[in-house]
mmCIF file of C-alpha atoms and ligand atoms in Angstrom:
data_model
loop_
_atom_site.group_PDB
_atom_site.id
_atom_site.type_symbol
_atom_site.label_atom_id
_atom_site.label_comp_id
_atom_site.label_asym_id
_atom_site.label_seq_id
_atom_site.Cartn_x
_atom_site.Cartn_y
_atom_site.Cartn_z
ATOM 1 C CA UNK A 1 -61.663 -61.280 -30.175
ATOM 2 C CA UNK A 2 -59.757 -61.613 -34.024
ATOM 3 C CA UNK A 3 -62.675 -64.291 -35.072
ATOM 4 C CA UNK A 4 -62.162 -66.990 -37.298
ATOM 5 C CA UNK A 5 -64.440 -65.483 -39.719
ATOM 6 C CA UNK A 6 -67.060 -63.113 -40.582
ATOM 7 C CA UNK A 7 -69.167 -63.058 -43.741
ATOM 8 C CA UNK A 8 -69.100 -60.340 -45.997
ATOM 9 C CA UNK A 9 -72.577 -58.673 -45.194
ATOM 10 C CA UNK A 10 -73.083 -55.132 -45.900
ATOM 11 C CA UNK A 11 -75.898 -53.044 -46.450
ATOM 12 C CA UNK A 12 -76.379 -53.920 -51.256
ATOM 13 C CA UNK A 13 -77.606 -57.752 -49.096
ATOM 14 C CA UNK A 14 -79.696 -56.175 -47.116
ATOM 15 C CA UNK A 15 -81.533 -54.129 -49.139
ATOM 16 C CA UNK A 16 -81.920 -56.882 -51.723
ATOM 17 C CA UNK A 17 -83.635 -59.204 -48.766
ATOM 18 C CA UNK A 18 -85.722 -56.897 -48.445
ATOM 19 C CA UNK A 19 -86.587 -55.564 -52.394
ATOM 20 C CA UNK A 20 -87.781 -59.914 -52.688
ATOM 21 C CA UNK A 21 -89.918 -60.179 -49.867
ATOM 22 C CA UNK A 22 -91.767 -57.560 -49.911
ATOM 23 C CA UNK A 23 -93.066 -59.284 -53.426
ATOM 24 C CA UNK A 24 -94.188 -62.237 -51.846
ATOM 25 C CA UNK A 25 -92.080 -64.061 -55.135
ATOM 26 C CA UNK A 26 -90.197 -66.235 -52.141
ATOM 27 C CA UNK A 27 -88.770 -69.222 -53.695
ATOM 28 C CA UNK A 28 -86.789 -69.503 -57.203
ATOM 29 C CA UNK A 29 -87.602 -66.544 -58.804
ATOM 30 C CA UNK A 30 -85.606 -63.426 -61.236
ATOM 31 C CA UNK A 31 -82.770 -63.492 -58.370
ATOM 32 C CA UNK A 32 -82.223 -67.235 -58.214
ATOM 33 C CA UNK A 33 -81.672 -66.683 -61.580
ATOM 34 C CA UNK A 34 -79.766 -64.172 -61.454
ATOM 35 C CA UNK A 35 -76.980 -65.700 -58.767
ATOM 36 C CA UNK A 36 -77.091 -68.643 -61.406
ATOM 37 C CA UNK A 37 -76.690 -66.507 -63.974
ATOM 38 C CA UNK A 38 -73.108 -64.980 -62.378
ATOM 39 C CA UNK A 39 -71.136 -67.892 -60.983
ATOM 40 C CA UNK A 40 -72.126 -69.280 -64.806
ATOM 41 C CA UNK A 41 -70.107 -66.159 -65.883
ATOM 42 C CA UNK A 42 -67.660 -66.250 -62.984
ATOM 43 C CA UNK A 43 -66.424 -69.346 -63.682
ATOM 44 C CA UNK A 44 -66.740 -70.581 -67.699
ATOM 45 C CA UNK A 45 -69.504 -73.984 -67.227
ATOM 46 C CA UNK A 46 -72.090 -74.372 -69.203
ATOM 47 C CA UNK A 47 -74.511 -75.336 -66.043
ATOM 48 C CA UNK A 48 -75.290 -73.757 -62.960
ATOM 49 C CA UNK A 49 -77.889 -74.444 -60.623
ATOM 50 C CA UNK A 50 -78.604 -73.168 -56.983
ATOM 51 C CA UNK A 51 -79.549 -75.566 -54.544
ATOM 52 C CA UNK A 52 -80.310 -75.481 -50.724
ATOM 53 C CA UNK A 53 -76.092 -76.341 -49.491
ATOM 54 C CA UNK A 54 -73.315 -77.386 -50.708
ATOM 55 C CA UNK A 55 -74.373 -80.512 -49.426
ATOM 56 C CA UNK A 56 -77.502 -80.850 -51.592
ATOM 57 C CA UNK A 57 -75.671 -80.585 -53.839
ATOM 58 C CA UNK A 58 -73.074 -83.356 -54.160
ATOM 59 C CA UNK A 59 -76.222 -85.083 -53.538
ATOM 60 C CA UNK A 60 -77.509 -84.255 -56.770
ATOM 61 C CA UNK A 61 -74.329 -84.609 -58.659
ATOM 62 C CA UNK A 62 -73.719 -87.853 -57.981
ATOM 63 C CA UNK A 63 -76.981 -89.012 -58.393
ATOM 64 C CA UNK A 64 -77.226 -87.687 -61.571
ATOM 65 C CA UNK A 65 -73.491 -88.707 -62.490
ATOM 66 C CA UNK A 66 -75.098 -92.569 -61.750
ATOM 67 C CA UNK A 67 -73.375 -93.106 -59.240
ATOM 68 C CA UNK A 68 -75.713 -95.578 -57.171
ATOM 69 C CA UNK A 69 -76.125 -98.687 -55.070
ATOM 70 C CA UNK A 70 -72.826 -100.981 -55.694
ATOM 71 C CA UNK A 71 -70.869 -98.495 -56.911
ATOM 72 C CA UNK A 72 -67.996 -97.645 -54.704
ATOM 73 C CA UNK A 73 -66.086 -93.742 -54.941
ATOM 74 C CA UNK A 74 -63.582 -92.337 -53.812
ATOM 75 C CA UNK A 75 -62.869 -89.297 -51.711
ATOM 76 C CA UNK A 76 -60.444 -88.097 -49.436
ATOM 77 C CA UNK A 77 -60.237 -88.594 -45.860
ATOM 78 C CA UNK A 78 -59.930 -85.523 -44.659
ATOM 79 C CA UNK A 79 -62.572 -83.712 -45.136
ATOM 80 C CA UNK A 80 -66.007 -82.053 -44.339
ATOM 81 C CA UNK A 81 -67.320 -85.504 -43.481
ATOM 82 C CA UNK A 82 -70.520 -84.300 -45.882
ATOM 83 C CA UNK A 83 -68.609 -85.883 -48.605
ATOM 84 C CA UNK A 84 -68.780 -88.845 -47.816
ATOM 85 C CA UNK A 85 -72.047 -88.563 -46.327
ATOM 86 C CA UNK A 86 -73.645 -87.850 -48.686
ATOM 87 C CA UNK A 87 -71.854 -90.825 -51.216
ATOM 88 C CA UNK A 88 -73.952 -92.945 -48.690
ATOM 89 C CA UNK A 89 -77.407 -91.085 -49.401
ATOM 90 C CA UNK A 90 -76.312 -92.453 -52.516
ATOM 91 C CA UNK A 91 -76.614 -96.168 -52.186
ATOM 92 C CA UNK A 92 -72.910 -96.188 -52.851
ATOM 93 C CA UNK A 93 -70.582 -96.380 -49.928
ATOM 94 C CA UNK A 94 -67.026 -94.284 -49.500
ATOM 95 C CA UNK A 95 -63.503 -95.863 -50.048
ATOM 96 C CA UNK A 96 -61.013 -93.498 -48.731
ATOM 97 C CA UNK A 97 -57.355 -91.967 -50.128
ATOM 98 C CA UNK A 98 -55.270 -90.231 -48.218
ATOM 99 C CA UNK A 99 -53.791 -86.587 -48.721
ATOM 100 C CA UNK A 100 -50.599 -84.551 -49.498
ATOM 101 C CA UNK A 101 -49.948 -83.311 -45.982
ATOM 102 C CA UNK A 102 -48.143 -80.721 -48.206
ATOM 103 C CA UNK A 103 -51.364 -79.479 -49.813
ATOM 104 C CA UNK A 104 -54.663 -80.949 -47.184
ATOM 105 C CA UNK A 105 -56.013 -82.243 -50.713
ATOM 106 C CA UNK A 106 -55.712 -86.367 -52.229
ATOM 107 C CA UNK A 107 -52.303 -88.166 -52.509
ATOM 108 C CA UNK A 108 -52.351 -88.158 -56.645
ATOM 109 C CA UNK A 109 -49.855 -91.166 -55.738
ATOM 110 C CA UNK A 110 -52.322 -93.431 -54.095
ATOM 111 C CA UNK A 111 -55.502 -92.973 -56.423
ATOM 112 C CA UNK A 112 -55.167 -95.661 -58.919
ATOM 113 C CA UNK A 113 -54.827 -98.236 -56.877
ATOM 114 C CA UNK A 114 -57.838 -98.015 -55.450
ATOM 115 C CA UNK A 115 -60.234 -98.079 -58.024
ATOM 116 C CA UNK A 116 -61.791 -101.675 -57.994
ATOM 117 C CA UNK A 117 -64.653 -103.466 -60.856
ATOM 118 C CA UNK A 118 -66.906 -101.049 -58.626
ATOM 119 C CA UNK A 119 -65.177 -97.688 -58.627
ATOM 120 C CA UNK A 120 -67.740 -95.641 -60.512
ATOM 121 C CA UNK A 121 -66.164 -91.997 -59.183
ATOM 122 C CA UNK A 122 -64.013 -90.614 -58.286
ATOM 123 C CA UNK A 123 -64.801 -86.704 -55.571
ATOM 124 C CA UNK A 124 -61.941 -84.762 -54.905
ATOM 125 C CA UNK A 125 -62.492 -82.030 -52.219
ATOM 126 C CA UNK A 126 -60.598 -78.892 -53.134
ATOM 127 C CA UNK A 127 -60.137 -78.778 -49.474
ATOM 128 C CA UNK A 128 -59.569 -74.545 -48.040
ATOM 129 C CA UNK A 129 -59.412 -73.113 -51.436
ATOM 130 C CA UNK A 130 -56.554 -75.290 -52.639
ATOM 131 C CA UNK A 131 -57.707 -77.139 -55.888
ATOM 132 C CA UNK A 132 -56.977 -80.916 -55.651
ATOM 133 C CA UNK A 133 -53.937 -82.045 -58.453
ATOM 134 C CA UNK A 134 -56.616 -82.588 -61.609
ATOM 135 C CA UNK A 135 -55.149 -84.083 -63.395
ATOM 136 C CA UNK A 136 -54.237 -87.044 -62.166
ATOM 137 C CA UNK A 137 -57.387 -87.281 -61.500
ATOM 138 C CA UNK A 138 -59.051 -86.636 -64.506
ATOM 139 C CA UNK A 139 -56.082 -88.843 -66.247
ATOM 140 C CA UNK A 140 -56.842 -91.651 -64.255
ATOM 141 C CA UNK A 141 -60.829 -90.977 -63.624
ATOM 142 C CA UNK A 142 -59.879 -91.882 -67.877
ATOM 143 C CA UNK A 143 -58.915 -94.799 -68.120
ATOM 144 C CA UNK A 144 -60.857 -96.266 -66.219
ATOM 145 C CA UNK A 145 -64.094 -94.803 -67.507
ATOM 146 C CA UNK A 146 -64.663 -93.048 -63.920
ATOM 147 C CA UNK A 147 -66.504 -89.571 -63.815
ATOM 148 C CA UNK A 148 -65.793 -87.155 -61.556
ATOM 149 C CA UNK A 149 -67.543 -84.879 -58.794
ATOM 150 C CA UNK A 150 -66.075 -82.145 -58.144
ATOM 151 C CA UNK A 151 -66.517 -80.891 -53.827
ATOM 152 C CA UNK A 152 -65.674 -77.322 -54.316
ATOM 153 C CA UNK A 153 -67.362 -76.364 -51.843
ATOM 154 C CA UNK A 154 -64.440 -74.752 -50.689
ATOM 155 C CA UNK A 155 -63.264 -73.753 -53.549
ATOM 156 C CA UNK A 156 -65.032 -70.479 -55.629
ATOM 157 C CA UNK A 157 -62.701 -68.589 -56.890
ATOM 158 C CA UNK A 158 -59.268 -71.527 -57.165
ATOM 159 C CA UNK A 159 -57.916 -72.261 -59.760
ATOM 160 C CA UNK A 160 -55.857 -74.897 -61.476
ATOM 161 C CA UNK A 161 -53.960 -73.929 -64.668
ATOM 162 C CA UNK A 162 -55.905 -70.830 -64.766
ATOM 163 C CA UNK A 163 -59.378 -72.691 -64.770
ATOM 164 C CA UNK A 164 -62.138 -72.393 -62.495
ATOM 165 C CA UNK A 165 -62.225 -74.512 -60.147
ATOM 166 C CA UNK A 166 -66.008 -76.397 -59.160
ATOM 167 C CA UNK A 167 -65.635 -76.736 -63.746
ATOM 168 C CA UNK A 168 -63.124 -79.210 -64.258
ATOM 169 C CA UNK A 169 -65.329 -82.691 -64.186
ATOM 170 C CA UNK A 170 -68.375 -83.775 -64.751
ATOM 171 C CA UNK A 171 -70.065 -82.437 -61.947
ATOM 172 C CA UNK A 172 -68.253 -79.658 -59.884
ATOM 173 C CA UNK A 173 -70.559 -78.609 -56.395
ATOM 174 C CA UNK A 174 -69.931 -75.615 -54.172
ATOM 175 C CA UNK A 175 -70.843 -74.391 -50.595
ATOM 176 C CA UNK A 176 -72.437 -70.769 -50.140
ATOM 177 C CA UNK A 177 -72.663 -71.745 -45.854
ATOM 178 C CA UNK A 178 -71.119 -68.500 -43.579
ATOM 179 C CA UNK A 179 -67.616 -70.167 -43.633
ATOM 180 C CA UNK A 180 -67.398 -69.743 -47.608
ATOM 181 C CA UNK A 181 -65.971 -67.044 -49.476
ATOM 182 C CA UNK A 182 -69.538 -66.193 -50.353
ATOM 183 C CA UNK A 183 -72.263 -66.225 -48.339
ATOM 184 C CA UNK A 184 -76.038 -66.774 -48.879
ATOM 185 C CA UNK A 185 -76.631 -68.098 -45.263
ATOM 186 C CA UNK A 186 -77.373 -71.863 -47.057
ATOM 187 C CA UNK A 187 -77.039 -72.309 -50.156
ATOM 188 C CA UNK A 188 -75.186 -74.350 -53.087
ATOM 189 C CA UNK A 189 -74.512 -74.536 -56.611
ATOM 190 C CA UNK A 190 -73.547 -77.403 -59.243
ATOM 191 C CA UNK A 191 -71.837 -76.582 -62.187
ATOM 192 C CA UNK A 192 -72.408 -78.842 -64.704
ATOM 193 C CA UNK A 193 -70.999 -78.943 -69.267
ATOM 194 C CA UNK A 194 -73.409 -81.642 -69.585
ATOM 195 C CA UNK A 195 -77.547 -81.406 -70.524
ATOM 196 C CA UNK A 196 -79.119 -83.499 -69.041
ATOM 197 C CA UNK A 197 -77.164 -83.972 -65.733
ATOM 198 C CA UNK A 198 -78.009 -80.480 -65.825
ATOM 199 C CA UNK A 199 -81.867 -81.125 -66.772
ATOM 200 C CA UNK A 200 -81.632 -84.202 -63.812
ATOM 201 C CA UNK A 201 -80.627 -81.780 -61.029
ATOM 202 C CA UNK A 202 -82.725 -79.028 -61.911
ATOM 203 C CA UNK A 203 -85.968 -82.004 -61.782
ATOM 204 C CA UNK A 204 -84.487 -82.994 -58.669
ATOM 205 C CA UNK A 205 -83.828 -79.831 -57.027
ATOM 206 C CA UNK A 206 -87.370 -79.663 -57.404
ATOM 207 C CA UNK A 207 -88.982 -83.543 -56.497
ATOM 208 C CA UNK A 208 -88.502 -85.155 -59.318
ATOM 209 C CA UNK A 209 -90.021 -82.538 -62.186
ATOM 210 C CA UNK A 210 -89.116 -81.871 -65.393
ATOM 211 C CA UNK A 211 -90.379 -78.615 -67.067
ATOM 212 C CA UNK A 212 -89.599 -79.773 -70.948
ATOM 213 C CA UNK A 213 -89.741 -83.216 -70.422
ATOM 214 C CA UNK A 214 -93.445 -84.839 -68.640
ATOM 215 C CA UNK A 215 -93.696 -84.074 -65.592
ATOM 216 C CA UNK A 216 -92.995 -85.702 -61.737
ATOM 217 C CA UNK A 217 -90.829 -88.554 -64.004
ATOM 218 C CA UNK A 218 -88.769 -89.717 -61.101
ATOM 219 C CA UNK A 219 -88.263 -89.228 -57.353
ATOM 220 C CA UNK A 220 -86.715 -86.043 -56.959
ATOM 221 C CA UNK A 221 -85.780 -83.500 -53.510
ATOM 222 C CA UNK A 222 -87.277 -80.345 -51.725
ATOM 223 C CA UNK A 223 -83.466 -78.887 -52.908
ATOM 224 C CA UNK A 224 -84.413 -75.100 -53.698
ATOM 225 C CA UNK A 225 -82.904 -72.285 -53.324
ATOM 226 C CA UNK A 226 -85.829 -69.419 -51.266
ATOM 227 C CA UNK A 227 -85.139 -66.039 -53.911
ATOM 228 C CA UNK A 228 -84.234 -63.532 -50.937
ATOM 229 C CA UNK A 229 -81.254 -66.503 -51.421
ATOM 230 C CA UNK A 230 -81.100 -66.321 -54.865
ATOM 231 C CA UNK A 231 -80.012 -61.673 -53.820
ATOM 232 C CA UNK A 232 -78.126 -62.019 -51.186
ATOM 233 C CA UNK A 233 -75.803 -64.231 -53.713
ATOM 234 C CA UNK A 234 -76.325 -62.020 -56.874
ATOM 235 C CA UNK A 235 -74.786 -58.681 -54.323
ATOM 236 C CA UNK A 236 -72.004 -61.777 -52.852
ATOM 237 C CA UNK A 237 -70.362 -62.373 -56.880
ATOM 238 C CA UNK A 238 -70.591 -58.243 -57.219
ATOM 239 C CA UNK A 239 -67.616 -57.972 -54.370
ATOM 240 C CA UNK A 240 -65.945 -61.953 -55.560
ATOM 241 C CA UNK A 241 -62.536 -60.645 -57.338
ATOM 242 C CA UNK A 242 -61.794 -57.955 -53.794
ATOM 243 C CA UNK A 243 -62.206 -60.474 -52.104
ATOM 244 C CA UNK A 244 -60.556 -62.756 -53.247
ATOM 245 C CA UNK A 245 -58.085 -60.274 -53.665
ATOM 246 C CA UNK A 246 -57.332 -59.176 -49.882
ATOM 247 C CA UNK A 247 -57.965 -63.539 -48.704
ATOM 248 C CA UNK A 248 -54.676 -64.175 -51.756
ATOM 249 C CA UNK A 249 -52.968 -60.704 -49.284
ATOM 250 C CA UNK A 250 -54.073 -62.384 -45.665
ATOM 251 C CA UNK A 251 -52.729 -65.206 -46.852
ATOM 252 C CA UNK A 252 -48.543 -63.937 -48.140
ATOM 253 C CA UNK A 253 -49.241 -61.841 -45.008
ATOM 254 C CA UNK A 254 -49.092 -65.166 -43.117
ATOM 255 C CA UNK A 255 -46.628 -66.590 -45.089
ATOM 256 C CA UNK A 256 -44.352 -63.056 -43.809
ATOM 257 C CA UNK A 257 -45.276 -63.388 -40.593
ATOM 258 C CA UNK A 258 -45.527 -67.006 -39.232
ATOM 259 C CA UNK A 259 -42.136 -67.618 -41.505
ATOM 260 C CA UNK A 260 -40.011 -68.289 -37.907
ATOM 261 C CA UNK A 261 -42.143 -70.096 -36.372
ATOM 262 C CA UNK A 262 -41.978 -73.821 -35.991
ATOM 263 C CA UNK A 263 -44.903 -74.525 -38.064
ATOM 264 C CA UNK A 264 -45.921 -75.945 -41.174
ATOM 265 C CA UNK A 265 -47.113 -73.446 -43.473
ATOM 266 C CA UNK A 266 -49.526 -74.693 -46.162
ATOM 267 C CA UNK A 267 -48.227 -74.502 -49.679
ATOM 268 C CA UNK A 268 -49.463 -74.800 -53.087
ATOM 269 C CA UNK A 269 -47.536 -75.615 -56.416
ATOM 270 C CA UNK A 270 -47.255 -72.279 -58.849
ATOM 271 C CA UNK A 271 -50.804 -74.489 -61.006
ATOM 272 C CA UNK A 272 -52.831 -74.236 -58.176
ATOM 273 C CA UNK A 273 -54.047 -70.338 -57.192
ATOM 274 C CA UNK A 274 -55.784 -71.082 -53.901
ATOM 275 C CA UNK A 275 -59.219 -68.355 -52.524
ATOM 276 C CA UNK A 276 -57.604 -69.473 -48.976
ATOM 277 C CA UNK A 277 -61.236 -70.532 -47.787
ATOM 278 C CA UNK A 278 -58.783 -71.319 -44.327
ATOM 279 C CA UNK A 279 -55.187 -70.709 -43.586
ATOM 280 C CA UNK A 280 -54.398 -73.654 -42.042
ATOM 281 C CA UNK A 281 -50.701 -74.734 -40.151
ATOM 282 C CA UNK A 282 -49.702 -77.932 -38.948
ATOM 283 C CA UNK A 283 -48.178 -77.651 -35.261
ATOM 284 C CA UNK A 284 -45.153 -79.350 -34.532
ATOM 285 C CA UNK A 285 -45.992 -83.038 -33.694
ATOM 286 C CA UNK A 286 -45.469 -83.424 -30.048
ATOM 287 C CA UNK A 287 -47.578 -80.022 -29.034
ATOM 288 C CA UNK A 288 -50.997 -80.163 -27.916
ATOM 289 C CA UNK A 289 -53.127 -78.426 -31.009
ATOM 290 C CA UNK A 290 -56.402 -77.570 -28.109
ATOM 291 C CA UNK A 291 -53.894 -76.468 -25.732
ATOM 292 C CA UNK A 292 -53.258 -74.264 -28.265
ATOM 293 C CA UNK A 293 -56.144 -73.222 -29.573
ATOM 294 C CA UNK A 294 -57.382 -72.572 -25.486
ATOM 295 C CA UNK A 295 -54.265 -71.062 -25.018
ATOM 296 C CA UNK A 296 -54.996 -68.616 -28.017
ATOM 297 C CA UNK A 297 -59.375 -67.740 -26.559
ATOM 298 C CA UNK A 298 -57.526 -66.261 -24.004
ATOM 299 C CA UNK A 299 -55.337 -64.123 -26.199
ATOM 300 C CA UNK A 300 -58.669 -63.312 -27.421
ATOM 301 C CA UNK A 301 -57.995 -64.652 -31.116
ATOM 302 C CA UNK A 302 -60.131 -67.733 -31.937
ATOM 303 C CA UNK A 303 -59.370 -70.443 -33.907
ATOM 304 C CA UNK A 304 -60.265 -73.769 -34.710
ATOM 305 C CA UNK A 305 -59.307 -77.820 -36.584
ATOM 306 C CA UNK A 306 -58.748 -77.804 -39.989
ATOM 307 C CA UNK A 307 -60.871 -80.217 -40.943
ATOM 308 C CA UNK A 308 -62.000 -83.827 -39.598
ATOM 309 C CA UNK A 309 -59.788 -87.590 -40.267
ATOM 310 C CA UNK A 310 -62.389 -89.954 -42.271
ATOM 311 C CA UNK A 311 -59.827 -92.251 -40.505
ATOM 312 C CA UNK A 312 -61.460 -91.511 -37.473
ATOM 313 C CA UNK A 313 -65.023 -91.691 -37.207
ATOM 314 C CA UNK A 314 -65.882 -95.195 -36.908
ATOM 315 C CA UNK A 315 -68.818 -95.437 -39.118
ATOM 316 C CA UNK A 316 -65.937 -94.787 -42.271
ATOM 317 C CA UNK A 317 -62.536 -95.872 -40.151
ATOM 318 C CA UNK A 318 -62.797 -99.776 -41.352
ATOM 319 C CA UNK A 319 -63.211 -97.794 -45.345
ATOM 320 C CA UNK A 320 -59.575 -97.564 -45.801
ATOM 321 C CA UNK A 321 -55.800 -96.567 -44.746
ATOM 322 C CA UNK A 322 -55.496 -92.716 -43.715
ATOM 323 C CA UNK A 323 -52.886 -92.223 -41.758
ATOM 324 C CA UNK A 324 -52.379 -88.809 -42.936
ATOM 325 C CA UNK A 325 -55.346 -87.288 -42.959
ATOM 326 C CA UNK A 326 -56.291 -87.959 -38.739
ATOM 327 C CA UNK A 327 -53.010 -86.684 -38.368
ATOM 328 C CA UNK A 328 -53.533 -83.307 -40.469
ATOM 329 C CA UNK A 329 -56.585 -83.752 -37.882
ATOM 330 C CA UNK A 330 -54.582 -83.822 -35.175
ATOM 331 C CA UNK A 331 -52.005 -81.775 -36.338
ATOM 332 C CA UNK A 332 -53.995 -79.553 -38.572
ATOM 333 C CA UNK A 333 -54.717 -75.489 -37.136
ATOM 334 C CA UNK A 334 -57.387 -72.887 -38.808
ATOM 335 C CA UNK A 335 -55.918 -69.006 -37.996
ATOM 336 C CA UNK A 336 -58.407 -66.385 -38.515
ATOM 337 C CA UNK A 337 -58.927 -65.004 -42.476
ATOM 338 C CA UNK A 338 -62.038 -62.530 -43.717
ATOM 339 C CA UNK A 339 -61.406 -59.991 -45.373
ATOM 340 C CA UNK A 340 -62.042 -57.429 -43.215
ATOM 341 C CA UNK A 341 -58.924 -58.538 -40.931
ATOM 342 C CA UNK A 342 -56.507 -55.720 -40.511
ATOM 343 C CA UNK A 343 -52.589 -56.619 -41.369
ATOM 344 C CA UNK A 344 -51.902 -55.965 -37.888
ATOM 345 C CA UNK A 345 -54.303 -58.605 -37.067
ATOM 346 C CA UNK A 346 -51.755 -61.224 -39.231
ATOM 347 C CA UNK A 347 -49.429 -59.976 -37.054
ATOM 348 C CA UNK A 348 -51.265 -59.818 -33.929
ATOM 349 C CA UNK A 349 -52.046 -63.826 -34.592
ATOM 350 C CA UNK A 350 -48.575 -64.731 -35.080
ATOM 351 C CA UNK A 351 -47.407 -62.504 -32.368
ATOM 352 C CA UNK A 352 -50.196 -64.916 -29.862
ATOM 353 C CA UNK A 353 -49.088 -68.692 -32.092
ATOM 354 C CA UNK A 354 -45.254 -67.674 -30.868
ATOM 355 C CA UNK A 355 -46.524 -67.082 -27.041
ATOM 356 C CA UNK A 356 -48.909 -69.983 -27.067
ATOM 357 C CA UNK A 357 -46.609 -72.395 -28.691
ATOM 358 C CA UNK A 358 -44.097 -71.191 -26.155
ATOM 359 C CA UNK A 359 -46.194 -71.641 -23.082
ATOM 360 C CA UNK A 360 -48.014 -74.873 -23.776
ATOM 361 C CA UNK A 361 -44.293 -76.905 -24.423
ATOM 362 C CA UNK A 362 -43.513 -75.387 -21.046
ATOM 363 C CA UNK A 363 -46.471 -77.008 -19.497
ATOM 364 C CA UNK A 364 -46.453 -80.051 -21.628
ATOM 365 C CA UNK A 365 -45.103 -82.180 -18.770
ATOM 366 C CA UNK A 366 -46.807 -81.330 -16.608
ATOM 367 C CA UNK A 367 -50.007 -81.344 -17.940
ATOM 368 C CA UNK A 368 -49.076 -85.325 -18.771
ATOM 369 C CA UNK A 369 -47.532 -86.123 -15.683
HETATM 370 C C1 PLP B 401 -65.064 -79.996 -48.581
HETATM 371 C C2 PLP B 401 -66.937 -79.858 -47.907
HETATM 372 N N1 PLP B 401 -67.574 -80.077 -48.126
HETATM 373 C C3 PLP B 401 -69.068 -80.240 -48.372
HETATM 374 C C4 PLP B 401 -69.473 -79.400 -46.739
HETATM 375 C C5 PLP B 401 -70.841 -79.249 -47.215
HETATM 376 O O1 PLP B 401 -71.751 -77.996 -47.893
HETATM 377 P P1 PLP B 401 -73.122 -77.112 -46.582
HETATM 378 O O2 PLP B 401 -72.232 -76.717 -45.083
HETATM 379 O O3 PLP B 401 -73.170 -76.151 -47.914
HETATM 380 O O4 PLP B 401 -74.026 -78.486 -46.820
HETATM 381 C C6 PLP B 401 -68.919 -78.341 -46.390
HETATM 382 C C7 PLP B 401 -69.353 -77.384 -45.533
HETATM 383 O O5 PLP B 401 -69.452 -77.022 -44.739
HETATM 384 C C8 PLP B 401 -67.158 -78.391 -46.551
HETATM 385 O O6 PLP B 401 -65.978 -78.282 -45.941
#
């Protein structure tokens, strides 16, 4: 089976975990601090604050920039539901903006008309490791006095006009789930250049305790990262450049081998440098994506859909019309991509996909009839 994704864990990570376990200092120790320093240095952010997941990072970022009850936050309709869940957890209302099918990211032309007097923030998502159009997001935010919180869960290593995703806004959030570019098992990180926002996030991740400011000043969470996760993160950061380069090579290979197939390949404008957390194609409209996924599995290739349409989740359906998000959810297919894949694996995936498309196209009338 050619796996969809596979974390890069080696002897360095295993040794690092064992060393931490032997010390008995298991939570938020020197390794979490070293991991924060490494991510801060890599992205150029003034503060990098490790937490227990990408979802925790987003939740804290929203609260710390001032999102609360009565506010609206604009979020794309095509994303993992955590992006919208955290808006509700902060007491606010998600307002869905539709996407551009060419990039899978929020449609810059659709953003400004969704701003209302209640809008407090925009949450661009750098989906599949490709930056959203941040100049437009920043311009709309500036014009209306809004905060920007980046969902950069998939985008460590991605760049926009040469600058690191996650460090392009008031607060940017990474996930270190095993399907992301680097992993700590579970884990997340918030980046910010704002000292006050950073102090609040550091306190809120630890029960609302302000280290330099008088103790438990407000209710907080336990969103701390363990020190063995921090140690894995340090080891992962030392591999990051190689991991990113290999992902980019594999994506270029996919671009070549899929060129003659009847699928829409992902594309990025020249000022956007994706990290290819996932390589997601759009199948022809009439093709049954689930049938292709099943057929590919039988051929030894693991695939899945791109991500969810919030417009197809009943709880969010009334929060905005997002037909292109729902189309992307129906037609998208995420192909295997992880740094240990061989070049020949990419060619095998392309051959299997071509065969599946032929097979499923032949079967379709019989199945429907
Ligand atoms: C776009 C997006 N946002 C948020 C998350 C949540 O991250 P985590 O699983 O680390 O909580 C994910 C990950 O799964 C994601 O893909």
